[in-house]
mmCIF file of C-alpha atoms in Angstrom:
data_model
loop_
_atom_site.group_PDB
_atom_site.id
_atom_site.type_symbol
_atom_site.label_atom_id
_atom_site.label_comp_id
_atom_site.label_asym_id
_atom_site.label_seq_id
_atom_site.Cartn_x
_atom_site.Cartn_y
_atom_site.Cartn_z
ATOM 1 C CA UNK A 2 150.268 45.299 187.236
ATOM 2 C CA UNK A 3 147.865 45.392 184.327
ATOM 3 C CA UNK A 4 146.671 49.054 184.016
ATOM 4 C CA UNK A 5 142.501 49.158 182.891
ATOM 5 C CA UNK A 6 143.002 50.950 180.426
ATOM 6 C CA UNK A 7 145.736 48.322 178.827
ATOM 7 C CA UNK A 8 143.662 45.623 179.256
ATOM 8 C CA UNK A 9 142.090 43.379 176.543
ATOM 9 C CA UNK A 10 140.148 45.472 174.319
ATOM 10 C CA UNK A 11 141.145 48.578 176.095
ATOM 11 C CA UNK A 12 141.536 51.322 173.423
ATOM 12 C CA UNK A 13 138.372 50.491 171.698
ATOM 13 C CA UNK A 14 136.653 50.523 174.939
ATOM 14 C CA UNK A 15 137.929 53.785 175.864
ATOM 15 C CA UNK A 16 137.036 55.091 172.192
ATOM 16 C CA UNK A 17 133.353 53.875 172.228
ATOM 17 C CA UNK A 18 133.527 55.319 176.028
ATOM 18 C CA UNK A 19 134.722 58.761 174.777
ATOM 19 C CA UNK A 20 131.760 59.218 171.706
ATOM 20 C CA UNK A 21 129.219 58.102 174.499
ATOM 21 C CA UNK A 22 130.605 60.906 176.981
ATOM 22 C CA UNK A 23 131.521 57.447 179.425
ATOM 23 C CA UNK A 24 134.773 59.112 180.800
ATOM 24 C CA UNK A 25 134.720 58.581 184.509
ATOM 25 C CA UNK A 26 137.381 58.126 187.518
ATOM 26 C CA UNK A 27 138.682 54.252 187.661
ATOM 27 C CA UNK A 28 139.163 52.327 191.140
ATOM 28 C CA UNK A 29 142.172 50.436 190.591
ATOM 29 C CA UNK A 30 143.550 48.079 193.352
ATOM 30 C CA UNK A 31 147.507 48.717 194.402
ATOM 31 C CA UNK A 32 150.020 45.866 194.939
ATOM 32 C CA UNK A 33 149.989 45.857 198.925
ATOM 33 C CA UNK A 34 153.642 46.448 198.888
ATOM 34 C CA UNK A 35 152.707 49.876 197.811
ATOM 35 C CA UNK A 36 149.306 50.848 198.645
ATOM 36 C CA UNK A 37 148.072 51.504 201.917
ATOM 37 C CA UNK A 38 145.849 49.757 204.352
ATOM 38 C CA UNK A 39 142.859 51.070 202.139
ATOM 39 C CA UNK A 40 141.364 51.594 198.658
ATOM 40 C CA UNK A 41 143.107 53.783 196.496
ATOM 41 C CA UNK A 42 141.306 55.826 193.487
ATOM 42 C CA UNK A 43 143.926 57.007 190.331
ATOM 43 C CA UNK A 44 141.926 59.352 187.784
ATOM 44 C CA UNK A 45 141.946 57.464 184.708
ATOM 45 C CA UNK A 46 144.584 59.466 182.045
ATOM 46 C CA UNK A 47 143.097 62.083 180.060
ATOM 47 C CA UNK A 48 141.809 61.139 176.393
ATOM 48 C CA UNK A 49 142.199 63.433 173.502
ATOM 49 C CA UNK A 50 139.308 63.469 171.070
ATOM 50 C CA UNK A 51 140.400 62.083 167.625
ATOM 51 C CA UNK A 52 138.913 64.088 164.444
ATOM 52 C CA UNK A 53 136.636 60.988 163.345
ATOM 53 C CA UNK A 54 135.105 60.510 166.972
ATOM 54 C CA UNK A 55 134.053 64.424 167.091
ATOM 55 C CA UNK A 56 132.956 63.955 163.250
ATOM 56 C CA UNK A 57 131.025 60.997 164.987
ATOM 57 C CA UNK A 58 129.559 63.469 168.156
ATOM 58 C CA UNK A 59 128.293 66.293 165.739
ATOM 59 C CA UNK A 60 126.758 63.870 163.037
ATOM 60 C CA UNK A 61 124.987 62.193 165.999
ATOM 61 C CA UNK A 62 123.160 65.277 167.635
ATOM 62 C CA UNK A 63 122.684 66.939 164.115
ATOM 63 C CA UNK A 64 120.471 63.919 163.214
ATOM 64 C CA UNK A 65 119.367 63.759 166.857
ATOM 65 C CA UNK A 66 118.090 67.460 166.044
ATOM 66 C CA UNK A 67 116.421 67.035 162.532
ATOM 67 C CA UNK A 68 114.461 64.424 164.766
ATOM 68 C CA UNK A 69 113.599 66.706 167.923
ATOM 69 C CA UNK A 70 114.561 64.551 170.021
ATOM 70 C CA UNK A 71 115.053 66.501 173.052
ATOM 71 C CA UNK A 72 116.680 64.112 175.534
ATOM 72 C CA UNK A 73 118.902 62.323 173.137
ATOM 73 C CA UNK A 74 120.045 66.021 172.161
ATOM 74 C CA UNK A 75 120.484 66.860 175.743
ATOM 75 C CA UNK A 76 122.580 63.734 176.499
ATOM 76 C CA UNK A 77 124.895 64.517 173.397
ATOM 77 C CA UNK A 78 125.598 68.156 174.223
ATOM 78 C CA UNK A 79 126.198 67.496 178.226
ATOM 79 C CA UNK A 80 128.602 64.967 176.906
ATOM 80 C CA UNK A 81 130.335 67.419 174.920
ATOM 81 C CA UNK A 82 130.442 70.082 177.694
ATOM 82 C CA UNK A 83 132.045 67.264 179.777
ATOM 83 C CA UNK A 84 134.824 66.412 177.018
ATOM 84 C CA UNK A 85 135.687 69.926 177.107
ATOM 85 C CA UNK A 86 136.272 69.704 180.797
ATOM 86 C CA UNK A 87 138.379 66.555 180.213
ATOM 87 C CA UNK A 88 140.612 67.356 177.266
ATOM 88 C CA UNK A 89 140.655 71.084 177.805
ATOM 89 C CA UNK A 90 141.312 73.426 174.630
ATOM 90 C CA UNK A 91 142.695 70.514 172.722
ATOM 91 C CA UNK A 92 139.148 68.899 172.746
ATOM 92 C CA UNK A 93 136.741 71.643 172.431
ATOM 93 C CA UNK A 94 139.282 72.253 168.988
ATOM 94 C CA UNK A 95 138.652 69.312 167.705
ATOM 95 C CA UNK A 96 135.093 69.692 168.017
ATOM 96 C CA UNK A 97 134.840 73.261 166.610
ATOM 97 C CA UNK A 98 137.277 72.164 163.517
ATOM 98 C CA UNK A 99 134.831 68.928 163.230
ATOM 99 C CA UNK A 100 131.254 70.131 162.986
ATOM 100 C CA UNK A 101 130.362 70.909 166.510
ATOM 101 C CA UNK A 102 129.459 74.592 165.769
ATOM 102 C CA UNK A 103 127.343 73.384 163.277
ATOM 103 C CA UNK A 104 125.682 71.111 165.285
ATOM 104 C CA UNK A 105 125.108 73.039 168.219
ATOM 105 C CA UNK A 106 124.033 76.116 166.096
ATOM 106 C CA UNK A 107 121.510 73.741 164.274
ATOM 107 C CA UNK A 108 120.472 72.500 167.887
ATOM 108 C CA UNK A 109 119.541 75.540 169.446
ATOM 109 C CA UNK A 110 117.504 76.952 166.184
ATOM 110 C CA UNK A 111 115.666 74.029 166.193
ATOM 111 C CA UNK A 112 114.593 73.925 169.650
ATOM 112 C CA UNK A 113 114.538 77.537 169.834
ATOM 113 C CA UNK A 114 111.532 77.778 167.436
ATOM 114 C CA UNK A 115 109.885 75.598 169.444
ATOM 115 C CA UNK A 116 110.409 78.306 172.613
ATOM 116 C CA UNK A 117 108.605 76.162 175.616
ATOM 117 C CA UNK A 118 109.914 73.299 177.529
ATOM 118 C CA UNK A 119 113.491 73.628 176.191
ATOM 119 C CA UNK A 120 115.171 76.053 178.028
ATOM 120 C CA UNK A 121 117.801 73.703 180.139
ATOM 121 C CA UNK A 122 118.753 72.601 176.416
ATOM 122 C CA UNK A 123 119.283 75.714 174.952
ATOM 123 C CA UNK A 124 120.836 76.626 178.007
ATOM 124 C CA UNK A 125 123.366 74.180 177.639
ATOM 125 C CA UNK A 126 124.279 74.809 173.993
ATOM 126 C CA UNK A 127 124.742 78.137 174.790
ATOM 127 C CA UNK A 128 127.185 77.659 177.668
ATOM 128 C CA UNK A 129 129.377 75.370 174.941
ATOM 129 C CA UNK A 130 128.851 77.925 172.099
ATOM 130 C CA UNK A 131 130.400 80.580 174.833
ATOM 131 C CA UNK A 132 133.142 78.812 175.834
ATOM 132 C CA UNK A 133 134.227 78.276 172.240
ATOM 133 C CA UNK A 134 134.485 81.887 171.288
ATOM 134 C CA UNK A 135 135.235 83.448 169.275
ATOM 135 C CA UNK A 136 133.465 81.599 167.072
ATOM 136 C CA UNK A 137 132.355 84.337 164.419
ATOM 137 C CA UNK A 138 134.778 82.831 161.411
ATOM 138 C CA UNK A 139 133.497 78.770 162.098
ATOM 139 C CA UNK A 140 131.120 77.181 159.554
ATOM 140 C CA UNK A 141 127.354 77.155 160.992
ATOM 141 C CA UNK A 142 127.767 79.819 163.365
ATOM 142 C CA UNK A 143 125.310 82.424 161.161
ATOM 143 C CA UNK A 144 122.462 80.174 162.443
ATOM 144 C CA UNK A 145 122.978 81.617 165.516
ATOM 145 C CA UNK A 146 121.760 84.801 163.249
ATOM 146 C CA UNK A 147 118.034 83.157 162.613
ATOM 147 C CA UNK A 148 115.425 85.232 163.470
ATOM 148 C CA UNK A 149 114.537 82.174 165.940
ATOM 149 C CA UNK A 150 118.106 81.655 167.738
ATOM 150 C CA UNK A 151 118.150 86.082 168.016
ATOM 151 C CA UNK A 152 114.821 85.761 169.370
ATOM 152 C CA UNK A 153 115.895 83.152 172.109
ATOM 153 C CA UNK A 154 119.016 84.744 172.872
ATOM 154 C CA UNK A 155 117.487 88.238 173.699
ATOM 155 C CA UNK A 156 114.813 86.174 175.748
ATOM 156 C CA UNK A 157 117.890 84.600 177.538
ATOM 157 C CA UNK A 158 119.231 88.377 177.569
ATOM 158 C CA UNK A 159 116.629 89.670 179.838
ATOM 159 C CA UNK A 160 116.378 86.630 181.943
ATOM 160 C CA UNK A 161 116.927 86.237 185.298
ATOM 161 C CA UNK A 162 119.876 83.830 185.353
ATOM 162 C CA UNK A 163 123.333 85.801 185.581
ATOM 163 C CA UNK A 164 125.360 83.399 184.032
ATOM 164 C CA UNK A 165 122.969 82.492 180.711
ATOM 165 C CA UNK A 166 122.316 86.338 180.508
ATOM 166 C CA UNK A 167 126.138 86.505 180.194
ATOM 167 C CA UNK A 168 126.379 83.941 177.909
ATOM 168 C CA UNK A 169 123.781 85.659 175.923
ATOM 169 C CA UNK A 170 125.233 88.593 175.328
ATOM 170 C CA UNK A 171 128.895 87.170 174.253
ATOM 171 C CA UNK A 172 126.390 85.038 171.160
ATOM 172 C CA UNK A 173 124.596 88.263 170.305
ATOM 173 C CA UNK A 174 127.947 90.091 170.115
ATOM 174 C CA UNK A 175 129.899 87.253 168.192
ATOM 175 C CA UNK A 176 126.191 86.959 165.969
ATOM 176 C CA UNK A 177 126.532 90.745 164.677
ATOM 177 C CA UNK A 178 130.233 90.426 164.381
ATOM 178 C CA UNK A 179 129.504 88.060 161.104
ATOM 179 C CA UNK A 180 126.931 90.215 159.305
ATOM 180 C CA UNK A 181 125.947 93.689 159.870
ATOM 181 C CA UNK A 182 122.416 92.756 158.628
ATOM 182 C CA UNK A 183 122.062 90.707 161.777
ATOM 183 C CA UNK A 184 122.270 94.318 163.662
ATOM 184 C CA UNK A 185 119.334 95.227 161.631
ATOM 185 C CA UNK A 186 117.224 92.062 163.020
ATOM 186 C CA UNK A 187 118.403 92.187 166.750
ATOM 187 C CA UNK A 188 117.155 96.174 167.227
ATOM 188 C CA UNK A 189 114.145 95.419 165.506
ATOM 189 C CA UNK A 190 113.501 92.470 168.450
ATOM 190 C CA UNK A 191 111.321 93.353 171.444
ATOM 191 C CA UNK A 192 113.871 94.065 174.340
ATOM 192 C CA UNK A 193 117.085 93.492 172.669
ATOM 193 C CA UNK A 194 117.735 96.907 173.715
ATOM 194 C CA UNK A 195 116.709 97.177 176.590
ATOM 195 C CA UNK A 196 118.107 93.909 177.513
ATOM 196 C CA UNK A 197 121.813 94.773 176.422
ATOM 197 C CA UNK A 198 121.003 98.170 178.384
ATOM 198 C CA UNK A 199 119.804 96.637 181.639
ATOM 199 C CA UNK A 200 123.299 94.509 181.238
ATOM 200 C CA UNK A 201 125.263 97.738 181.789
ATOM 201 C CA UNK A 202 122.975 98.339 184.425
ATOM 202 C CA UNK A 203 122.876 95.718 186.751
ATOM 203 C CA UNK A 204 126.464 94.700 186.336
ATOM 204 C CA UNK A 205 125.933 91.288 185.743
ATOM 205 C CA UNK A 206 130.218 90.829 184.879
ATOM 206 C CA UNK A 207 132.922 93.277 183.647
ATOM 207 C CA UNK A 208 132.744 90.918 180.277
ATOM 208 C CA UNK A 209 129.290 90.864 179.595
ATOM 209 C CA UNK A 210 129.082 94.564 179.934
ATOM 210 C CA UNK A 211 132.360 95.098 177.444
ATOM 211 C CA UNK A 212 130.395 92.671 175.118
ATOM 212 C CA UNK A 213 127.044 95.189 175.562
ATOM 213 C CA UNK A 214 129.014 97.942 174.902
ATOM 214 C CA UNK A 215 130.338 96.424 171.850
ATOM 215 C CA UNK A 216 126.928 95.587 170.480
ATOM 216 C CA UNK A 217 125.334 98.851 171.044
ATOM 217 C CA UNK A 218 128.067 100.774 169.522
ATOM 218 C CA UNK A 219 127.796 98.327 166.008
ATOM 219 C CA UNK A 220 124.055 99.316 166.508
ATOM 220 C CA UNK A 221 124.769 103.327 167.260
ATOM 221 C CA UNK A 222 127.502 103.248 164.334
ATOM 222 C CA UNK A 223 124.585 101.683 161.314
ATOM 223 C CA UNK A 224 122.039 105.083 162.073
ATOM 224 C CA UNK A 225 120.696 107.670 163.859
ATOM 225 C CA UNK A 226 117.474 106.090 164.848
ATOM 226 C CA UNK A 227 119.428 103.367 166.530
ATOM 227 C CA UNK A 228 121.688 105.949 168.278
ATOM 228 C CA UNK A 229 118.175 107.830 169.061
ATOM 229 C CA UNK A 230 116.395 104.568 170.385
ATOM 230 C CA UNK A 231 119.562 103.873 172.877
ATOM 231 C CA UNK A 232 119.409 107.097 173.913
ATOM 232 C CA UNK A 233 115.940 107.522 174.883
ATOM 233 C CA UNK A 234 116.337 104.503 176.935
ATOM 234 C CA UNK A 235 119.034 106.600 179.284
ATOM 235 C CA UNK A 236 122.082 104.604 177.639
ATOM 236 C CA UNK A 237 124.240 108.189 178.290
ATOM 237 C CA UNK A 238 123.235 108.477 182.246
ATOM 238 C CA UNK A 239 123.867 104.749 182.499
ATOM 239 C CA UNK A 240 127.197 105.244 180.765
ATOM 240 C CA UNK A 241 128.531 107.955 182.565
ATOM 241 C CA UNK A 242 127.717 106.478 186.120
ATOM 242 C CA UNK A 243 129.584 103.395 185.552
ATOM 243 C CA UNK A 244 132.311 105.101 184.294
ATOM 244 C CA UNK A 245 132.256 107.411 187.770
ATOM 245 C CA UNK A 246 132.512 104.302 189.425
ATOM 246 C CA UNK A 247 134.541 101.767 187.427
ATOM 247 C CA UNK A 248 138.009 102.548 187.235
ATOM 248 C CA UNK A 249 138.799 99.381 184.685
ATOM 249 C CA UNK A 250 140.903 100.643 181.567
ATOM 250 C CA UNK A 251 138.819 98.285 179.116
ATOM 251 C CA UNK A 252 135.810 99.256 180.484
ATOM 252 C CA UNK A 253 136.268 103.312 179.967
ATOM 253 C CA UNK A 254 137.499 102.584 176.545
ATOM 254 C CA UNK A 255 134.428 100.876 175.569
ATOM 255 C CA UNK A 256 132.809 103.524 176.956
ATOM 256 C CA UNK A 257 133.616 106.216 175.479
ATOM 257 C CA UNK A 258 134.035 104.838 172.135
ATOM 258 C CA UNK A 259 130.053 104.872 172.369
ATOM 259 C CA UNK A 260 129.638 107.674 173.908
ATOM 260 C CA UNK A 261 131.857 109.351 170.711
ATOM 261 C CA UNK A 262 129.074 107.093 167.972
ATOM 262 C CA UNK A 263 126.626 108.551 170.612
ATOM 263 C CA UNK A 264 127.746 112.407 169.334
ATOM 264 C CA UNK A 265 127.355 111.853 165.638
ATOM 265 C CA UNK A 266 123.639 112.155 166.356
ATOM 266 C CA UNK A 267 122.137 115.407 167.294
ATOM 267 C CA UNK A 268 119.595 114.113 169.804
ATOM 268 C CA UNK A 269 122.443 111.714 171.185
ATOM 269 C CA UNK A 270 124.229 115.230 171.937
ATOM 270 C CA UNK A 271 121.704 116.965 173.388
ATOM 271 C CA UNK A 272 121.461 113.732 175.806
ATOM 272 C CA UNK A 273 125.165 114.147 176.450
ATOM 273 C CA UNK A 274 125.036 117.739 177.287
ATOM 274 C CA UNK A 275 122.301 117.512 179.751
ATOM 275 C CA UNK A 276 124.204 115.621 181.532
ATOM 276 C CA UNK A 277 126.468 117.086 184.489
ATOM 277 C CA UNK A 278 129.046 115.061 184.854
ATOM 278 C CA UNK A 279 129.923 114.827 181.245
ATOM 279 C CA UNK A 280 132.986 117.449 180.617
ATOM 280 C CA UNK A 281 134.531 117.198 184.459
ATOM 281 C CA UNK A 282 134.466 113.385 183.345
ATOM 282 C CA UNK A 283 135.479 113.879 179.779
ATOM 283 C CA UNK A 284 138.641 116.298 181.298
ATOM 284 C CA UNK A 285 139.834 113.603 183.651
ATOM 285 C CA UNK A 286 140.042 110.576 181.037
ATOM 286 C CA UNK A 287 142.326 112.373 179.066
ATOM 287 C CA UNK A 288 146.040 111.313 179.472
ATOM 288 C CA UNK A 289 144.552 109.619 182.212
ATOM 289 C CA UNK A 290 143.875 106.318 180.904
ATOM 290 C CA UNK A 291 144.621 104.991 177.347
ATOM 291 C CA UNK A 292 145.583 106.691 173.711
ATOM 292 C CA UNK A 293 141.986 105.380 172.704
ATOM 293 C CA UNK A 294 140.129 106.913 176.068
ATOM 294 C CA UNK A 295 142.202 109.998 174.790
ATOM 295 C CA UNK A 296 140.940 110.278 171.754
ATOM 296 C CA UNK A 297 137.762 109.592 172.543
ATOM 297 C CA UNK A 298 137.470 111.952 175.361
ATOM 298 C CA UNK A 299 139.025 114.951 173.192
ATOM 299 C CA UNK A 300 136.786 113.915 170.014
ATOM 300 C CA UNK A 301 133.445 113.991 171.966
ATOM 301 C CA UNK A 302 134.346 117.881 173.225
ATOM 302 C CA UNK A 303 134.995 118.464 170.229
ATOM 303 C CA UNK A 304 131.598 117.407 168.933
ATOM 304 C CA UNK A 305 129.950 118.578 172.254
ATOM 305 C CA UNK A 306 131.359 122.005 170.926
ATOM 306 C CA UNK A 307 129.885 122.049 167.633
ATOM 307 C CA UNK A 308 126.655 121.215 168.434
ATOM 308 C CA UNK A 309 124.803 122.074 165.237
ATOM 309 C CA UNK A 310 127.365 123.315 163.496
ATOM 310 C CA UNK A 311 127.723 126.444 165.608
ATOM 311 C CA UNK A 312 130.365 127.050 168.611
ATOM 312 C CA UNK A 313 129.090 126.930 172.154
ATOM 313 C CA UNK A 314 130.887 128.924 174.468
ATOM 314 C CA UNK A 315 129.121 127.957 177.384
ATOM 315 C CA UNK A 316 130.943 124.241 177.092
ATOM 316 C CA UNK A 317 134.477 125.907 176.776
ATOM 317 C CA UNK A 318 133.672 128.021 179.657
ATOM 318 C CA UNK A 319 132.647 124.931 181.807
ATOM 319 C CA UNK A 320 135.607 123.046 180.734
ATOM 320 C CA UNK A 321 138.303 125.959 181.479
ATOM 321 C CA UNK A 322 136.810 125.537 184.943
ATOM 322 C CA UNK A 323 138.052 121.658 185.556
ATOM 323 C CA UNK A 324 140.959 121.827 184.051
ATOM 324 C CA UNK A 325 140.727 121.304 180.122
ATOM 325 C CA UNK A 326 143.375 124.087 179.097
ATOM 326 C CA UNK A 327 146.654 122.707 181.116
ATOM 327 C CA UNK A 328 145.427 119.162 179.927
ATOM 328 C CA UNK A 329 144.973 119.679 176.444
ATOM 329 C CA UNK A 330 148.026 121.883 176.303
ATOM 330 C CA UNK A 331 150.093 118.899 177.770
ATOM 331 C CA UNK A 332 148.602 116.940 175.090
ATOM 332 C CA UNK A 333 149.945 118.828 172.014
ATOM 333 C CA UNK A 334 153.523 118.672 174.318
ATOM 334 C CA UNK A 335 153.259 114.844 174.323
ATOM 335 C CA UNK A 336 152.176 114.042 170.975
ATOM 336 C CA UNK A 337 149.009 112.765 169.710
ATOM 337 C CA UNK A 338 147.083 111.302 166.542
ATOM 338 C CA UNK A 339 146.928 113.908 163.700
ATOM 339 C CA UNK A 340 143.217 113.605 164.038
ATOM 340 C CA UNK A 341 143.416 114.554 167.418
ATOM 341 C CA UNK A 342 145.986 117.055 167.556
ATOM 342 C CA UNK A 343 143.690 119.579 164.948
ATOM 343 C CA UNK A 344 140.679 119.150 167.220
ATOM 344 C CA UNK A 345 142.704 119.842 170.306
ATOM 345 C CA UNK A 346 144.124 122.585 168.640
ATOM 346 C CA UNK A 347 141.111 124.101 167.759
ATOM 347 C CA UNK A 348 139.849 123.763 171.272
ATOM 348 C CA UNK A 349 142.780 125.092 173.286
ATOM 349 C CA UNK A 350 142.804 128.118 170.829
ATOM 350 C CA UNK A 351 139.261 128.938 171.830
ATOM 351 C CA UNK A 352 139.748 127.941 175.164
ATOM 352 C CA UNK A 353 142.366 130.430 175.171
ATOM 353 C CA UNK A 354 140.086 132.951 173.884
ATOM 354 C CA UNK A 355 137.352 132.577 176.208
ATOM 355 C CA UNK A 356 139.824 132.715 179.323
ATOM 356 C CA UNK A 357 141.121 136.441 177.983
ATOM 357 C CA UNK A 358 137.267 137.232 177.502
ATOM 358 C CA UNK A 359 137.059 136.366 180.997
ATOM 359 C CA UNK A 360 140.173 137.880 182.270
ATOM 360 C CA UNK A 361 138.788 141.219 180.539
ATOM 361 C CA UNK A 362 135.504 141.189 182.222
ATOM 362 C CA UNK A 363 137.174 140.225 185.505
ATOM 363 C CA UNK A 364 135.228 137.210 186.043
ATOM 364 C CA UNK A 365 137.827 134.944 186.189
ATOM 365 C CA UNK A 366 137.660 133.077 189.182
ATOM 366 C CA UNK A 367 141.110 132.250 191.406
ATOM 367 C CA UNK A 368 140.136 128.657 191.293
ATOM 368 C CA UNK A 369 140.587 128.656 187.462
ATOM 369 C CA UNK A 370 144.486 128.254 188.402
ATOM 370 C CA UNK A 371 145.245 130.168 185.147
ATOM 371 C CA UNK A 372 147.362 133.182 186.234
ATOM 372 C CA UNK A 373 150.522 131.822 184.984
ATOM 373 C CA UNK A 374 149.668 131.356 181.382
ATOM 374 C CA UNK A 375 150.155 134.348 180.716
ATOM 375 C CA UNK A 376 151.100 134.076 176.648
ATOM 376 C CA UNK A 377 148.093 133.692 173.914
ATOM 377 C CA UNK A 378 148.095 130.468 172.251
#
């Protein structure tokens, strides 16, 4: 039996087939001493893209591109979405070491500027772009950074779609990643923050919000009016309610590593402290889920506590109550960061202080569970 694929002219069929995106399922007819009484279908083998045939694919919808032509650019990057269903990782490699990040990148900004009538397009190249990250170290990819692709993408961002929102915020986080002047240009957008915000919100996916959170805390760490402009759209209350209700270690981490960029700004602490849940939650993430969510947790209490560089009694007092003298004292016992260790020093040594104040006045109350410790720190 003559397989199709070994017939005359077969491998430079099945090249010219793979550049054109012609890779289909073969119906192949069995010997009757082995087939059954009716048609059988074998998926033709898989084909791994050579180097000079995804040279061929990016060259092609680069000039495609330059010449805005829309379908021809459409046709190229749906056959490039299917050759990464069909060879996997070892194709969508190829293409990214070949000049497909350039060629997508230089896709969507040119379409992009053109904003109407191209979304399924842009759509498209973005769903590639997404599945090829990280991408933040390839040739091409700071085009994604043009004030036209940020644009689109925060458009995309506050979409209605779930999946191209999520898409949308993996670019924007992989866009900042390369250069922190992109950060600069993305807050300055109409409803980039909110959009990353309202991600966190609505729970579109447990990735897209880690890659929110990741954004807004390269935003929060450049200045305070960043931190301020989160803030004042209730990033803290938003925060702390999906950390009451999602238990996911990656999640909390991410968390509270902006909640702690959140406390470097004095109007970002204020925010914090009106908050309720803040030190009961603050208490019970430490030693409870990660060395990071640790040191987080103990370095925002810390902050919370030196709120304009003056101590606030009223914090320690509230945190004696759920529990933040045992657990800070069982910190020092385990070990901890040098960074962290002085700060929970400091605070179990005026925790301690407040609970004799307390003791002396006899307001202590019996749920306090303090009548052991009995020694001053």
């Amino acid at each position: 039996m003559v397989l199709p694929w070994r017939s005359r002219g077969g491998v430079a069929k099945r090249r010219n087939q793979l550049i054109a995106g012609d890779i289909s399922v073969v119906e192949t007819k069995i010997p009757v001493q082995l087939r059954s009484s009716r048609m059988e279908r074998i998926q033709s083998p898989r084909v791994l893209l050579a180097p000079r045939d995804a040279v061929e694919i990016s060259r092609r919808l680069e000039n495609a591109a330059a010449r805005e032509e829309y379908a021809e650019c459409f046709e190229i990057v749906t056959k490039i979405k299917n050759l990464g269903r069909e060879g996997g990782d070892t194709n969508n490699k190829c293409l990214v070491q070949n000049g497909g990040v350039l060629a997508l990148s230089s896709c969507f900004e040119r379409f992009a500027a053109a904003r109407e009538g191209h979304e399924r397009l842009l759509e498209e190249i973005l769903f590639v772009l997404s599945s090829w990250l990280p991408l933040n170290r390839s040739e091409g990819f700071n085009k994604m950074g043009s004030t036209a692709s940020l644009n689109c993408l925060v458009r995309f961002l506050n979409g209605r779609d779930v999946k191209t929102r999520q898409n949308a915020a993996f670019c924007i986080r992989e866009v900042i990643a390369v250069d922190k002047r992109y950060v600069f240009a993305l807050t300055d957008m109409e409803g980039a923050c909110e959009g990353l915000v309202k991600i966190i919100r609505d729970s579109v996916s447990t990735s897209s919000t880690k890659a929110s959170l990741m954004v807004i805390y390269r935003a929060v760490s450049c200045n305070d009016k960043m931190a301020a402009r989160f803030v004042s759209l209730g990033l803290v209350e938003v925060i702390t309610e999906m950390m009451v209700n999602n238990a996911e270690k990656s999640v909390c981490e991410r968390s509270l590593v902006v909640l702690n960029a959140i406390c470097d700004n004095e109007q970002g602490k204020e925010d914090v402290l009106r908050n309720a849940l803040i030190v009961p939650l603050l208490v019970k993430k430490v030693l409870r889920v990660s060395d990071l969510a640790t040191q987080c947790s103990v370095s925002i209490l810390w902050k919370l506590w030196k709120k304009n560089g003056e101590s606030d009694d009223c914090l320690l007092v509230e945190a004696l109550q759920v529990g933040a003298f045992e657990k800070l004292l069982v910190l020092l016992q385990v070990g901890c960061e040098d960074r962290t260790k002085e700060k929970a020093s400091e605070l179990l040594r005026n925790l301690n202080r407040c609970r004799n104040d307390i003791e002396k006045t006899n307001c202590l109350d019996s749920s306090m569970h303090l009548k052991n410790v009995k020694k001053s720190f």
